[in-house]
Coordinates of N, CA and C in Angstrom, one line a residue:
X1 N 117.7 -64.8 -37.6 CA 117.4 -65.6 -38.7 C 118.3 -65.3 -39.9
X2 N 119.0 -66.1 -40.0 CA 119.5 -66.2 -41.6 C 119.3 -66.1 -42.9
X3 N 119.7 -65.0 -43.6 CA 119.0 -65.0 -45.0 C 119.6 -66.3 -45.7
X4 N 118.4 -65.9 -46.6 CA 118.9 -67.1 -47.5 C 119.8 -66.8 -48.4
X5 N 120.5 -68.1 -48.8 CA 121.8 -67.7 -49.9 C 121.6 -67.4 -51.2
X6 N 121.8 -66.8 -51.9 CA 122.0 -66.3 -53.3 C 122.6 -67.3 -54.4
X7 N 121.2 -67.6 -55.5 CA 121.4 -68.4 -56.8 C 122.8 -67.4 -57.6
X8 N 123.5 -68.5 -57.9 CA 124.6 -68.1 -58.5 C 124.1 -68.8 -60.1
X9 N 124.0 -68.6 -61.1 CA 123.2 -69.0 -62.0 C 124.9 -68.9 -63.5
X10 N 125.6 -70.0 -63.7 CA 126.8 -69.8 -64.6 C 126.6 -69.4 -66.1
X11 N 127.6 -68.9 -66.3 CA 127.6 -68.2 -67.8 C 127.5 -69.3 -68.8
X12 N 127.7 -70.4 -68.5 CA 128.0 -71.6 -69.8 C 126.0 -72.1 -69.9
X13 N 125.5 -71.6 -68.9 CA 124.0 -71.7 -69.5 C 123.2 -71.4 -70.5
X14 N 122.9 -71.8 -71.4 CA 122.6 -71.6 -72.8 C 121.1 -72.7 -73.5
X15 N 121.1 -71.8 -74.1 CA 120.0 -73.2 -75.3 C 121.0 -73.8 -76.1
X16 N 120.4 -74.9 -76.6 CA 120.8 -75.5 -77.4 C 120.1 -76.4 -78.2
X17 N 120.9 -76.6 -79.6 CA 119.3 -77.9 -80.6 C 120.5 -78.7 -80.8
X18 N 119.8 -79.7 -80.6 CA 120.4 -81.0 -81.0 C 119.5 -82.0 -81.8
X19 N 119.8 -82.2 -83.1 CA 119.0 -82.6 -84.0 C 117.9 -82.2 -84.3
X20 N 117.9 -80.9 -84.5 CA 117.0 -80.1 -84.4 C 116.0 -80.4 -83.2
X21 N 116.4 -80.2 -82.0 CA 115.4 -80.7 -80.6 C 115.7 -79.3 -79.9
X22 N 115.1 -78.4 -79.4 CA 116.3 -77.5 -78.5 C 115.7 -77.7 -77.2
X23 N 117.0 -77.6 -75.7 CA 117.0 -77.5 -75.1 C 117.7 -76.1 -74.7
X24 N 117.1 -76.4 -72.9 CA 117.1 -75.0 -72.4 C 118.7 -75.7 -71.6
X25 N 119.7 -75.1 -70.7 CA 120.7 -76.0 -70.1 C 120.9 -75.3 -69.3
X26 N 120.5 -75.4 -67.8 CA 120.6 -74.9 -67.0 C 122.1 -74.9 -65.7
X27 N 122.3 -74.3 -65.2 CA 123.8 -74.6 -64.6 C 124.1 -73.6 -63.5
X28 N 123.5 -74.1 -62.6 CA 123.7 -73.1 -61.0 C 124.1 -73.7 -59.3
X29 N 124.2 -73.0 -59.0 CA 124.7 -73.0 -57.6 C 124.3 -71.8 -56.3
X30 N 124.3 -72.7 -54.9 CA 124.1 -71.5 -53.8 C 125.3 -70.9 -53.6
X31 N 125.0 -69.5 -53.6 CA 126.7 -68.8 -53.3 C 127.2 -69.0 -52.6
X32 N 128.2 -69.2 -52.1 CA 129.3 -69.8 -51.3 C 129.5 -71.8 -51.1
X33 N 128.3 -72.1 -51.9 CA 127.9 -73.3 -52.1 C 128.9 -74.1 -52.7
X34 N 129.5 -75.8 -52.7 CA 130.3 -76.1 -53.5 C 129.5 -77.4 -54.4
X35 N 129.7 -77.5 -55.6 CA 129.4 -78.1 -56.9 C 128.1 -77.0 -57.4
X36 N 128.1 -77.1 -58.8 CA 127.2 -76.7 -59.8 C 125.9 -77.8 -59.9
X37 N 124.7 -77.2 -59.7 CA 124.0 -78.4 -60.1 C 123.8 -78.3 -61.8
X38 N 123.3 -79.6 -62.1 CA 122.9 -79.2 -64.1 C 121.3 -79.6 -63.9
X39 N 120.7 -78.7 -64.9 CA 119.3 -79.3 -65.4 C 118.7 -78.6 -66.6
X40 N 118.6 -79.7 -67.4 CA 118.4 -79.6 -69.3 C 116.3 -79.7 -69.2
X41 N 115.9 -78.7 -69.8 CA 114.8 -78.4 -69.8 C 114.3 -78.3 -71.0
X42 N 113.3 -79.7 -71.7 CA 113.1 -79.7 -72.8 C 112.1 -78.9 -73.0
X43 N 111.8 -78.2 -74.4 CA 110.6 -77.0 -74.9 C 109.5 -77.3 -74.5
X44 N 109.0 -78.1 -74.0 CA 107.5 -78.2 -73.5 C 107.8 -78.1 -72.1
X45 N 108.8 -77.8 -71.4 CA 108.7 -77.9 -70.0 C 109.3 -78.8 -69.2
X46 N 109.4 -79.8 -69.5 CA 109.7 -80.7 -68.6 C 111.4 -80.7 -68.5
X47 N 111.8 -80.9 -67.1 CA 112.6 -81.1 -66.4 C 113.7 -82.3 -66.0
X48 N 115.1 -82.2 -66.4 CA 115.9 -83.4 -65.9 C 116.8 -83.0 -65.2
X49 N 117.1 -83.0 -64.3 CA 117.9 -82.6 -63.2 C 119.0 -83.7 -62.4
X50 N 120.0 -83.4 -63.0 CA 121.1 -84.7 -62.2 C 121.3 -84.6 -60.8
X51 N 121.3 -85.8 -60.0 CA 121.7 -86.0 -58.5 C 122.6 -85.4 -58.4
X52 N 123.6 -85.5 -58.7 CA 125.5 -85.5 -58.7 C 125.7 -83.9 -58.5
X53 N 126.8 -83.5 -58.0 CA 126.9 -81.8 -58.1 C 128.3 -82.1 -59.2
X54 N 128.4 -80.8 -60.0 CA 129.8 -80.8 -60.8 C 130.7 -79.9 -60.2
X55 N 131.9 -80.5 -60.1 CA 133.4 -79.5 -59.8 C 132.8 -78.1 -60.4
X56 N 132.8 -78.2 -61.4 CA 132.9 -76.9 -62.1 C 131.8 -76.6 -63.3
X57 N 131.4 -75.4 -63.8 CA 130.1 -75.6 -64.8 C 130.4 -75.9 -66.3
X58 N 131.7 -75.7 -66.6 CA 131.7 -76.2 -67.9 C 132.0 -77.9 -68.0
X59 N 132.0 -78.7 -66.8 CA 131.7 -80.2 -66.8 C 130.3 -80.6 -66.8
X60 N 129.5 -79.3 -66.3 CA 128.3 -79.7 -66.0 C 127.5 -79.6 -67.3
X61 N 128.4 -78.7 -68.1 CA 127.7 -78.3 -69.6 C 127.9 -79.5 -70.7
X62 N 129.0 -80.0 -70.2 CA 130.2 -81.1 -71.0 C 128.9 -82.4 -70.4
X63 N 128.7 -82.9 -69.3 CA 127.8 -83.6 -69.5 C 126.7 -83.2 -70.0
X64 N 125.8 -82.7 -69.7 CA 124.6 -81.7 -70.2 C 124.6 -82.2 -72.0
X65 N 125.8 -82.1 -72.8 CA 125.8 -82.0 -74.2 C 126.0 -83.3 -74.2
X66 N 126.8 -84.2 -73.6 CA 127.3 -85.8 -73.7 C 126.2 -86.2 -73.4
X67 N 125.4 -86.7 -72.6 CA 124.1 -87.1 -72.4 C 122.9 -87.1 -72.9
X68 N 123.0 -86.1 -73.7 CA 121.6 -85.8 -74.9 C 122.2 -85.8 -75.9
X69 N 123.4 -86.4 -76.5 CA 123.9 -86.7 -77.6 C 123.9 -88.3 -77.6
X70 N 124.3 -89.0 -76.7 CA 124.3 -90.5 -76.2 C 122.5 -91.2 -76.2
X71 N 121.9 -90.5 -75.6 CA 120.8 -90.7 -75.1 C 119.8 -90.5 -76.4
X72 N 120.1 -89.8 -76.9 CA 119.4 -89.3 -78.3 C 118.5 -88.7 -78.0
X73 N 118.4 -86.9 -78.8 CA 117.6 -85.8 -78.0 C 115.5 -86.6 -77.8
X74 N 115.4 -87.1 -78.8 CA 114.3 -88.0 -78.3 C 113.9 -88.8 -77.3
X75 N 114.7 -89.4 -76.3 CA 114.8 -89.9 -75.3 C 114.4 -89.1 -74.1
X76 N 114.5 -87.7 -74.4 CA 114.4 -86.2 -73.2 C 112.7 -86.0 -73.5
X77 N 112.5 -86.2 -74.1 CA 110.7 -85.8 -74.6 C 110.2 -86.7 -75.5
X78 N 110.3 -87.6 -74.4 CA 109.1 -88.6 -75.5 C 107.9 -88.6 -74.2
X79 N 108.4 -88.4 -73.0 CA 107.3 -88.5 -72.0 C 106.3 -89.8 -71.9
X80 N 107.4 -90.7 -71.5 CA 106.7 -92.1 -71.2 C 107.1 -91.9 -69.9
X81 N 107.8 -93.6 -70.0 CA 108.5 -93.4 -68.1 C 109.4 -93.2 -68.3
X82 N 110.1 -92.1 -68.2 CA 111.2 -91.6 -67.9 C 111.0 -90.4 -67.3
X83 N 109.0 -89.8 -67.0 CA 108.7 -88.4 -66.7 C 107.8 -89.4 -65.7
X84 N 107.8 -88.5 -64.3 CA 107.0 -88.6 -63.4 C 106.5 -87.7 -63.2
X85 N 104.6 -87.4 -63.2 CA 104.3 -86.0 -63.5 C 104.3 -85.6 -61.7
X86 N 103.8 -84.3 -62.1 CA 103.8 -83.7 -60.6 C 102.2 -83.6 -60.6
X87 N 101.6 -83.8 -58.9 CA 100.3 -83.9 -58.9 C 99.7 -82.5 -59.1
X88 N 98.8 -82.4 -59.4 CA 98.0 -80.9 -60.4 C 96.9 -81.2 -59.0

């Protein structure tokens, strides 16, 4: 049996506020694995996680900031439909 591979978790991972909003920015990968995934985690929890893998993590950060600047940090936590909860 094969172990499993090791989270590679990148240095450009950080919090961040945007308009006074803070997000958590998440930016990892399986070791030996190729593309970074990204996922921005607003203060109450909730999760957004892009399909796409990135070349590299500081694109994945570069989107990460472009996207909740565009989008307007309100758009990440307003929790209408844009959140599909998970069944409890």
């Amino acid at each position: 049996m094969e172990p499993e591979p090791n989270l590679v978790i990148s240095s450009a991972s950080q919090r961040v506020v945007v308009e006074n909003v803070p997000f958590k920015v998440d930016i990892y990968k399986l070791e030996g694995g190729e593309g970074w995934s990204l996922e921005v985690v607003t203060e109450d929890g909730t999760s957004i996680v892009w399909d796409d893998l990135f070349d590299d993590d500081g694109a994945a950060f570069d989107e990460a900031l472009a996207t909740i600047k565009k989008e307007g940090p309100v758009a990440f936590v307003r929790g209408d439909e844009n959140v599909i909860p998970f069944r409890r």
